[in-house]
Coordinates of C-alpha atoms in Angstrom, one line a residue:
Chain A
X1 CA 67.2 -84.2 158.3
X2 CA 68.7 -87.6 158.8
X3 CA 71.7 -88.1 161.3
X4 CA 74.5 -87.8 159.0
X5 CA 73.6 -84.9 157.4
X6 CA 72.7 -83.6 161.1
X7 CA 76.5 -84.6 162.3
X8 CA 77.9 -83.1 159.2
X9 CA 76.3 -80.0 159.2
X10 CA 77.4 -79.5 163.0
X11 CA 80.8 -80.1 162.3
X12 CA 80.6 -77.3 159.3
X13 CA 78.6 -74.8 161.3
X14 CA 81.6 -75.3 164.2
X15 CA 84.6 -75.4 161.7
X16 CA 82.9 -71.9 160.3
X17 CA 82.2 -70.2 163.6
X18 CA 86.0 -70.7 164.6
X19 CA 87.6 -69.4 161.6
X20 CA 85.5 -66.4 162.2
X21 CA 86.5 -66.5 166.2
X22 CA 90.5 -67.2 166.0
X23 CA 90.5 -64.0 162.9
X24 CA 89.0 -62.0 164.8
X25 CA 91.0 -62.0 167.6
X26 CA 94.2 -62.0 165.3
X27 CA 92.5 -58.8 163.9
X28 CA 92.1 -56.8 166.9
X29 CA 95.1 -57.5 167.9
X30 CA 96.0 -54.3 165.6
X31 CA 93.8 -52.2 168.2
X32 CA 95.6 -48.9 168.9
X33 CA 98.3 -50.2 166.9
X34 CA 97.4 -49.9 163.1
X35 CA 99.7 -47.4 161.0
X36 CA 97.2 -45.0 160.3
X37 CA 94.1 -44.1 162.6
X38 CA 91.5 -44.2 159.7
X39 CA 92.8 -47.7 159.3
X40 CA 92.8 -48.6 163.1
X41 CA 89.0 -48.0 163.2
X42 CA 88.4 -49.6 159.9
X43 CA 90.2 -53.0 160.8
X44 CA 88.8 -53.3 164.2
X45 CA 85.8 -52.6 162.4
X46 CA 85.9 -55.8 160.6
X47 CA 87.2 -57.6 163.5
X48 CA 83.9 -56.5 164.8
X49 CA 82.1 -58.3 161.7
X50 CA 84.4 -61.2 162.0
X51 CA 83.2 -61.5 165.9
X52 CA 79.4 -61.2 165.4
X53 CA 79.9 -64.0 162.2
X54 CA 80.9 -66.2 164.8
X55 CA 78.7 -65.5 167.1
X56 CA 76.2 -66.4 164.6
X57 CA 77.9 -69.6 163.6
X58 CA 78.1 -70.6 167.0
X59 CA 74.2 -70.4 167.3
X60 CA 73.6 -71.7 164.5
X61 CA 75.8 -74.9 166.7
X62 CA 74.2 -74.3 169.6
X63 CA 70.8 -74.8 168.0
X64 CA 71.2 -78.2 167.1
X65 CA 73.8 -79.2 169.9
X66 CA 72.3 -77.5 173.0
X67 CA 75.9 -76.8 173.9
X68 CA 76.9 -73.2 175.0
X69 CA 78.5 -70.9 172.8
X70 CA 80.8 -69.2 176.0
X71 CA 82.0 -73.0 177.1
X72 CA 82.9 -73.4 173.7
X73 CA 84.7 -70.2 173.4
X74 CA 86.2 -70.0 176.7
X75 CA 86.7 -73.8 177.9
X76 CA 88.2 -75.6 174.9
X77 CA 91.3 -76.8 174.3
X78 CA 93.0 -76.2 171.2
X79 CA 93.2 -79.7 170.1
X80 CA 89.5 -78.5 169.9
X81 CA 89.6 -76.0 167.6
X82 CA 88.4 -76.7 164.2
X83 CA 89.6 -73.7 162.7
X84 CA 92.1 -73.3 159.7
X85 CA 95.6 -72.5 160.2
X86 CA 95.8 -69.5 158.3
X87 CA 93.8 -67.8 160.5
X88 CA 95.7 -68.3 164.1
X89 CA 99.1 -67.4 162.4
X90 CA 100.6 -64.4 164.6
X91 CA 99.4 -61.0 162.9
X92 CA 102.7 -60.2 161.2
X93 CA 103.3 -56.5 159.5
X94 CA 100.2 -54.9 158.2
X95 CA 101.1 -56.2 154.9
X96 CA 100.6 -60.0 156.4
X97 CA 97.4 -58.9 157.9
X98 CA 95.8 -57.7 155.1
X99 CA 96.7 -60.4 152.6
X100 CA 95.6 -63.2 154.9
X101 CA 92.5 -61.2 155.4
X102 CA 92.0 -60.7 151.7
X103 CA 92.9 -64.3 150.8
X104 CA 89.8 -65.2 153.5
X105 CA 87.6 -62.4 152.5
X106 CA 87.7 -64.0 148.6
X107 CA 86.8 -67.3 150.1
X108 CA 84.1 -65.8 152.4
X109 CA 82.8 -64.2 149.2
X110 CA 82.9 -66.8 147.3
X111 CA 81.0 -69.5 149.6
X112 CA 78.4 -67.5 151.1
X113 CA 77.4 -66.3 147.8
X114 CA 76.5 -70.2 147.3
X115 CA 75.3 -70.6 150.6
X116 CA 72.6 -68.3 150.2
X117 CA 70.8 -70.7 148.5
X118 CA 71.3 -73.7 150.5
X119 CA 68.9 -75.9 151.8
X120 CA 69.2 -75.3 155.2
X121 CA 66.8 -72.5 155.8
X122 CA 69.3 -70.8 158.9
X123 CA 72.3 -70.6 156.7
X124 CA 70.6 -69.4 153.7
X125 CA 69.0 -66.7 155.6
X126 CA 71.9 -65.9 157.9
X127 CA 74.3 -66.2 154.6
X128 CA 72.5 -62.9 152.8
X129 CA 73.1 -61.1 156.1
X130 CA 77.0 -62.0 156.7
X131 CA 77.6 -61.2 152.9
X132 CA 77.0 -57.6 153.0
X133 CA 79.4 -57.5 155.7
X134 CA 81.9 -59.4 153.9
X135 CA 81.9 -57.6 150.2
X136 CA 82.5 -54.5 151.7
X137 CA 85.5 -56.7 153.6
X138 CA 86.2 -57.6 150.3
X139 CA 86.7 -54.3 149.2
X140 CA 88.5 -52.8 152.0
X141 CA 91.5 -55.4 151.5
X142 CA 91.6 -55.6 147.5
X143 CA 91.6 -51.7 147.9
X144 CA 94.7 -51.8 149.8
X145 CA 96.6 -55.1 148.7
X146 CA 96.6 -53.5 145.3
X147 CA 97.9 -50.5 147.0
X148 CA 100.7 -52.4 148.7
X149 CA 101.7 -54.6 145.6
X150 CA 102.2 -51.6 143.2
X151 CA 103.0 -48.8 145.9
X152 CA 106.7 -48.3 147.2
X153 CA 109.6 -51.1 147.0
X154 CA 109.2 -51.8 150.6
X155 CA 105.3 -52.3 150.5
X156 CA 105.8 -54.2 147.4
X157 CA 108.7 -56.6 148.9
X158 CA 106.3 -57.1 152.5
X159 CA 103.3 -58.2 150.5
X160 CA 105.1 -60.6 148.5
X161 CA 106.9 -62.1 151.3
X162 CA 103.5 -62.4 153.0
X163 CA 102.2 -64.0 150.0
X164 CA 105.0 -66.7 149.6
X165 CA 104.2 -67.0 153.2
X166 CA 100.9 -67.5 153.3
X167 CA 99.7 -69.3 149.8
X168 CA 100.0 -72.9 151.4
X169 CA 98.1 -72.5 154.4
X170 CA 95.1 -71.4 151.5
X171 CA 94.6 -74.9 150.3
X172 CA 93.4 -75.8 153.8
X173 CA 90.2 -73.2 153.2
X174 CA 89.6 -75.6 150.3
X175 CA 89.9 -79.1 151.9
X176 CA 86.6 -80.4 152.6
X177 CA 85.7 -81.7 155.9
X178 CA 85.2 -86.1 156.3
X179 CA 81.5 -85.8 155.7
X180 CA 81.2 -82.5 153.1
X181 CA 79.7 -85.0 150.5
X182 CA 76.6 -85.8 152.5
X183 CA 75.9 -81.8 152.7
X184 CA 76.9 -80.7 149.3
X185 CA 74.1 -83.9 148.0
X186 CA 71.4 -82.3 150.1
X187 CA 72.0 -79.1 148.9
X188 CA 73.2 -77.5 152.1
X189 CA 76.8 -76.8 151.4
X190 CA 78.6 -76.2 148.1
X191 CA 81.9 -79.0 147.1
X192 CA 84.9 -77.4 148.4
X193 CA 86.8 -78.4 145.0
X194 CA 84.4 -76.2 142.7
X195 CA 85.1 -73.3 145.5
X196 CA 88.7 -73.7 145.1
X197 CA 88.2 -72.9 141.6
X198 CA 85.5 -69.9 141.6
X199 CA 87.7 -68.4 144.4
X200 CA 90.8 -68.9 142.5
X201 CA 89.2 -67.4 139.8
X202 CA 89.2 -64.1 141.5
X203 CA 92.2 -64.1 143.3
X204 CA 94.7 -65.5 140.8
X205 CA 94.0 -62.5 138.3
X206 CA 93.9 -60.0 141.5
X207 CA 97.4 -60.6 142.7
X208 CA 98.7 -60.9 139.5
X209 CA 97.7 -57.3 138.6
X210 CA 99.1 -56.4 142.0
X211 CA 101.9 -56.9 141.1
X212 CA 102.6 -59.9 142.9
X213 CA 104.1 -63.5 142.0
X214 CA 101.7 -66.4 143.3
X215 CA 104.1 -69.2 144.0
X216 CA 104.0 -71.7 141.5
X217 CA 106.4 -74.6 143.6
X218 CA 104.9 -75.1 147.2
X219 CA 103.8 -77.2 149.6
X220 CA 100.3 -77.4 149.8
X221 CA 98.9 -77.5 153.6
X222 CA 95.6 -79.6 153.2
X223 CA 95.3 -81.4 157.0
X224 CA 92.5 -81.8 158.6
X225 CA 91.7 -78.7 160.7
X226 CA 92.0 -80.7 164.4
X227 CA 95.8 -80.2 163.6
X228 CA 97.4 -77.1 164.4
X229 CA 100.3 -74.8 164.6
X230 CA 102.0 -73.9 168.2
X231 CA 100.5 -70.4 167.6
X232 CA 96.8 -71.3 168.5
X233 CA 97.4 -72.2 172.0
X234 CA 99.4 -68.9 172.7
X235 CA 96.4 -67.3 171.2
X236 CA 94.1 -69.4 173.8
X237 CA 95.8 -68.5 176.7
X238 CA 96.0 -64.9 176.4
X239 CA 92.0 -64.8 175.3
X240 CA 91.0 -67.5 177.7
X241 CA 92.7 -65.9 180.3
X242 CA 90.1 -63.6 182.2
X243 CA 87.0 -66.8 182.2
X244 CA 89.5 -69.2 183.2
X245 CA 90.5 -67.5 186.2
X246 CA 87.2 -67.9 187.4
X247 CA 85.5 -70.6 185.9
X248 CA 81.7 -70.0 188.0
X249 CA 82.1 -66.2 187.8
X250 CA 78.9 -64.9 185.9
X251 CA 79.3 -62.2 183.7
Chain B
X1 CA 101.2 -29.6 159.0
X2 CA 103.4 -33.0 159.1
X3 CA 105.2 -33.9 156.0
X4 CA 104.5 -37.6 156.4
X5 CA 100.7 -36.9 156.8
X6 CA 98.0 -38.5 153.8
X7 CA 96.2 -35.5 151.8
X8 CA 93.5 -34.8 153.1
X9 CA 89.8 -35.3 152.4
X10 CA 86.4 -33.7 153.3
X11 CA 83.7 -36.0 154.0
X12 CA 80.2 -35.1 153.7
X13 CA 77.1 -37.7 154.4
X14 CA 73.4 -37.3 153.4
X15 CA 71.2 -39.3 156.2
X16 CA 68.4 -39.9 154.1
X17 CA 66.7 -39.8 150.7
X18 CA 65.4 -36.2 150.3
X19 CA 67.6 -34.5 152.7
X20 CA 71.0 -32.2 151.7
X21 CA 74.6 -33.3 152.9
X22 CA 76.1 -32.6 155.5
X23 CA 79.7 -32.0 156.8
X24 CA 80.7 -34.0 159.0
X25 CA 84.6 -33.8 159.1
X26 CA 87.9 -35.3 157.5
X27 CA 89.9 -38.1 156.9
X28 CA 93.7 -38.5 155.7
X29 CA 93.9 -41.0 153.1
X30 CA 96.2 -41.5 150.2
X31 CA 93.8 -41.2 147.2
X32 CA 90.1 -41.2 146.9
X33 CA 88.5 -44.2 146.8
X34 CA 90.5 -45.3 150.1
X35 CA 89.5 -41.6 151.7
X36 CA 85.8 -43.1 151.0
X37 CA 86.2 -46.4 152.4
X38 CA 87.9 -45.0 155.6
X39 CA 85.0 -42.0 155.9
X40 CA 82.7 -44.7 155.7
X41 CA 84.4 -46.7 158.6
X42 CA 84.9 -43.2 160.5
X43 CA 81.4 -41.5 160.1
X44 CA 78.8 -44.3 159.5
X45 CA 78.4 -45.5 162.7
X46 CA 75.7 -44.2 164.5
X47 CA 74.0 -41.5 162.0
X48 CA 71.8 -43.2 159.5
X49 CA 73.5 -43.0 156.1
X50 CA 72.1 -43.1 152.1
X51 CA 74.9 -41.2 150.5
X52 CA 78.9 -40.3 151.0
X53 CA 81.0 -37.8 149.7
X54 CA 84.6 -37.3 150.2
X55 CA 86.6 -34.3 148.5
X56 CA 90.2 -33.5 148.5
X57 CA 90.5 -30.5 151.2
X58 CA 93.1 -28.2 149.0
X59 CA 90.2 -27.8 146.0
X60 CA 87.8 -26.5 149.0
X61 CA 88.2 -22.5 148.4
X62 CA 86.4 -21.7 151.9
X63 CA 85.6 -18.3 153.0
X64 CA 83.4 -16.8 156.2
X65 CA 80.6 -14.1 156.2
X66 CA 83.3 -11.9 157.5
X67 CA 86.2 -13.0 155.0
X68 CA 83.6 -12.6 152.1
X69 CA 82.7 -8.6 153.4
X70 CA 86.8 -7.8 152.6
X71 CA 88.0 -6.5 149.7
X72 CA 90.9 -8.5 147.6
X73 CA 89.9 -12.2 147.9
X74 CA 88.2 -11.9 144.3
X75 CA 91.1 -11.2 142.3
X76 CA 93.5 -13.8 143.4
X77 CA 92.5 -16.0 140.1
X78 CA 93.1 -15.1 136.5
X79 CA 91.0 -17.7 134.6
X80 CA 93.3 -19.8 132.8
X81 CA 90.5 -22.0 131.1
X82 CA 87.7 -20.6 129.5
X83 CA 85.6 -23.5 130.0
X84 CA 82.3 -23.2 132.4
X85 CA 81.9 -26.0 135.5
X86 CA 79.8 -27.0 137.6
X87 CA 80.1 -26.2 141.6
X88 CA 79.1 -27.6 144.5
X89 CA 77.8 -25.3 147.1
X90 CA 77.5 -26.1 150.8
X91 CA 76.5 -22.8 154.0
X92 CA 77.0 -23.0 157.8
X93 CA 73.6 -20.8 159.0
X94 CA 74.5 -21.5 162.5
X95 CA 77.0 -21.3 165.1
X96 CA 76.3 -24.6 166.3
X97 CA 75.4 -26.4 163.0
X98 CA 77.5 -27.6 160.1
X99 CA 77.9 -27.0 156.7
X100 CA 75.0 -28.2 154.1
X101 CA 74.7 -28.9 151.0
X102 CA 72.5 -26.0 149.2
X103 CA 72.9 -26.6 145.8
X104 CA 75.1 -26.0 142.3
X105 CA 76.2 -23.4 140.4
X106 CA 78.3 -22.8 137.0
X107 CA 81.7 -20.9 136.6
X108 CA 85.0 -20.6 135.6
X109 CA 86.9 -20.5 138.6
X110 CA 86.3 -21.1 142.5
X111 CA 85.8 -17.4 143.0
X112 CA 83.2 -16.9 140.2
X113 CA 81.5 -20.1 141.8
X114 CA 81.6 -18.5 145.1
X115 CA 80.4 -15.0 144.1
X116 CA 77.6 -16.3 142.0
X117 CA 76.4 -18.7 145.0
X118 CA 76.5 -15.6 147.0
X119 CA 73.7 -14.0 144.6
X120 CA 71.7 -16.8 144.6
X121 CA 70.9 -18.5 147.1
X122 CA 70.1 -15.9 149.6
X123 CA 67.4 -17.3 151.6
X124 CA 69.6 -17.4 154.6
X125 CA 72.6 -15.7 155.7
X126 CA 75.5 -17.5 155.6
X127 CA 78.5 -17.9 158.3
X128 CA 80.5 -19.4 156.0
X129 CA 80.7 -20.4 152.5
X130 CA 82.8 -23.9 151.0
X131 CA 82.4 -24.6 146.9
X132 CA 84.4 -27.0 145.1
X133 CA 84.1 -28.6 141.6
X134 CA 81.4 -31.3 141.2
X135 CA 84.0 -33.5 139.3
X136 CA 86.5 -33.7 142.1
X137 CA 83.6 -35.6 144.5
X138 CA 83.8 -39.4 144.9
X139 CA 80.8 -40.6 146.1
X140 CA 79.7 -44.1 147.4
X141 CA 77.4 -45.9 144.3
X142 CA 73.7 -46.4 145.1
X143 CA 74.3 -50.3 144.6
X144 CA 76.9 -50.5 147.6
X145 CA 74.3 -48.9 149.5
X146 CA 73.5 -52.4 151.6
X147 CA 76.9 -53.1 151.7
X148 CA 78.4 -50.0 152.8
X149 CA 75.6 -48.7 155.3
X150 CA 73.2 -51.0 156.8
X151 CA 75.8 -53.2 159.0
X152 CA 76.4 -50.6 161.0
X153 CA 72.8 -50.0 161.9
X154 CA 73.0 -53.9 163.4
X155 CA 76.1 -52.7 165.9
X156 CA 74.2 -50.2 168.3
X157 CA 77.1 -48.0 170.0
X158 CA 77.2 -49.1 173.9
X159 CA 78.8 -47.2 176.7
X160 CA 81.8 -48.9 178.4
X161 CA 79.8 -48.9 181.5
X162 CA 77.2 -50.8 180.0
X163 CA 79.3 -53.9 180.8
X164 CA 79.0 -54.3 184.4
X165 CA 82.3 -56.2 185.1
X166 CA 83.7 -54.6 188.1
X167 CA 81.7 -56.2 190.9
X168 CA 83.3 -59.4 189.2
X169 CA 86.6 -58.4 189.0
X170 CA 86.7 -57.4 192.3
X171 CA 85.3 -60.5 193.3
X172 CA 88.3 -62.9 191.1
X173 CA 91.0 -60.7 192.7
X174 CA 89.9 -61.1 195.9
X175 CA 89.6 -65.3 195.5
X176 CA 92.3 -65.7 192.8
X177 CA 94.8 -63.2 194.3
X178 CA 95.6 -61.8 191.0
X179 CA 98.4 -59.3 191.0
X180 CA 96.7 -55.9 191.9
X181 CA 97.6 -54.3 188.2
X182 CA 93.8 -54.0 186.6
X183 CA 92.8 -56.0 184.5

């Protein structure tokens, strides 16, 4: 692998792991307070899956880094953070929560199905592992986002206020990162523009038999993922909390 | 019984090719396919799963050995359909155990179901009896097998005391002077 493809492919593999880490943590944040029990164990279910997708992103990272996945984690700034914003925006109602975790569980669905055949052996073979994980993701949100679009007036009226909400900050899961063209030549990564499509694809037709209005005037959000909203160091400092307070504890 | 309470569903898992379902309890859910989703999320976590089944609790008709032995429980139900279905039969043998799945017979109404399971399959004594129409099962499709049962075999169940953090702890509060709420 030459060095370009080496730098880009780090810079994917961390981007990847902290878009799993940050929604994750946004996810269990419904811990013990989910509107229905069946539905508290199911969500921090998948913030479970979210958590161990990092976890493997971030060795996939520390493979070709040598850094250490709990420094990263723990010891980084947010100006660090290469996640998306979508996914560090406060958890909202439970209609919020699911539609951002739908609108990531398409894309999920969507890339890894590529990425299973990529040219990096590690992400191929990683990729068919996460994606079981991540249908049955799919399903559990579609199930209930259709649920919330054509249920009761309020349900219907919270959904598509999280969707007016929330349809910009998609176009950032679509923006490609500086160096995606030297990956997607080798064959590691698929183009970001021919995802956009596929995953819109899917979710266009979805929402639309939801019930729900995709806004059709809006202000894409397509920054580079170093910037971020005010809500990801709040999110920091309550989960860096504990390893900060002693930095050479060993746990 | 809260008014504001989801219907509720009986959830029944088979462990492995080859072997009957089993009862193994309920979920509140507002239609089917979401009472499956949530028993899978529920009851596949550390039993070994092939096969769910979820069923909505008020088309259960449910009777113990001792209920069964009374008179009167038989005539409750005119037929109002001459058409024969199919059953689903489950027994508890034990105390201890659960209900299992035992096999299907055809009727025209719960009771018929019932009283003909009770001729039949008499190869053990029964504690209690559950039959309910095969048509009102939703079950998990053999495809979503991978998807719906093997991640949780990758997420072994550990005790809270498997995390040894409390030497630690102790040790920050002592240094750091945290205030003496735990953490």
């Amino acid at each position: 692998m030459n060095s370009r493809v080496k730098k880009a492919l780090i810079q994917t593999l961390l981007a990847m792991a902290d878009d799993e880490l940050i929604l994750a943590h946004r996810d269990s944040e419904w811990t013990g307070h989910a509107p229905i029990l069946e539905e508290d164990i199911a969500f921090a279910n998948i913030a479970q899956d979210e958590m161990g997708h990092a976890i493997i992103w971030y060795s996939l990272y520390a493979d070709l880094t040598g850094e250490n996945p709990d420094s990263l984690v723990f010891f980084r700034e947010a100006a660090a953070y290469r996640n998306i914003q979508l996914v560090e925006l406060p958890k909202g109602d439970w209609a919020f929560s699911m539609l951002r975790q739908y609108l990531f569980d398409a894309a999920e669905m969507v890339r890894l199905e590529q990425l299973v055949q990529s040219q990096y052996p590690p992400l191929a073979h990683v990729a068919a592992k996460i994606r079981k994980e991540e249908m049955y993701h799919y399903r559990h949100t579609s199930t209930w986002i259709r649920r919330l679009g054509l249920g009761t007036e309020e349900s219907h009226r919270r959904t598509q206020k999280a969707l007016d909400t929330l349809w910009p900050y998609t176009f950032q899961l679509f923006t490609p990162l500086p160096n995606e063209p030297f990956l997607s030549e080798a064959g590691i990564v698929p183009e970001s523009a021919q995802l956009h499509a596929t995953w819109a694809k899917v979710v266009l037709p979805f929402l639309k038999g939801s019930g729900l209005i995709v806004p059709e005037t809006c202000t894409p959000i397509i920054v580079q993922r170093d910037q971020h909203t005010e809500h990801l160091s709040s999110l920091l400092l309550e989960m860096q909390e504990v390893a900060r307070s002693d930095p050479q504890a060993q746990w | 019984m809260s008014d504001t309470q989801w219907p509720r569903f009986e959830v029944f898992l088979q462990a492995a090719e080859g072997e009957p379902h089993q009862y193994v309890g309920s979920v509140h859910a507002p239609d089917a396919e979401m009472a499956l989703l949530n028993a899978r999320d529920v009851f596949v976590r550390r039993p070994h799963c092939v096969s769910l089944w979820v069923v909505p609790a008020d088309h259960i008709l449910a009777k113990t050995a001792q209920e069964l032995a009374e008179k009167g429980w038989e005539e409750v139900e005119t037929p109002t359909q001459t058409q024969t279905a199919s059953y689903c039969v489950f027994q508890k043998r034990e105390h201890r155990g659960t209900l299992i799945y035992v096999g299907i017979v055809n009727a025209q109404t719960p009771a018929q179901a019932l009283r003909r399971a009770v001729e039949l399959f008499t190869k053990h004594p029964s504690l209690v009896w559950w039959v309910f129409p095969v048509r009102l099962v939703t079950q998990s499709n053999i495809e979503e097998r991978e998807s719906l049962f093997e991640p949780a075999l990758d997420k072994p169940y550990k005790q809270p005391t498997y995390y040894r953090t409390s030497a630690q702890i102790h040790q920050i509060k002592l240094t750091k002077r945290l205030p003496e709420e735990s953490l």
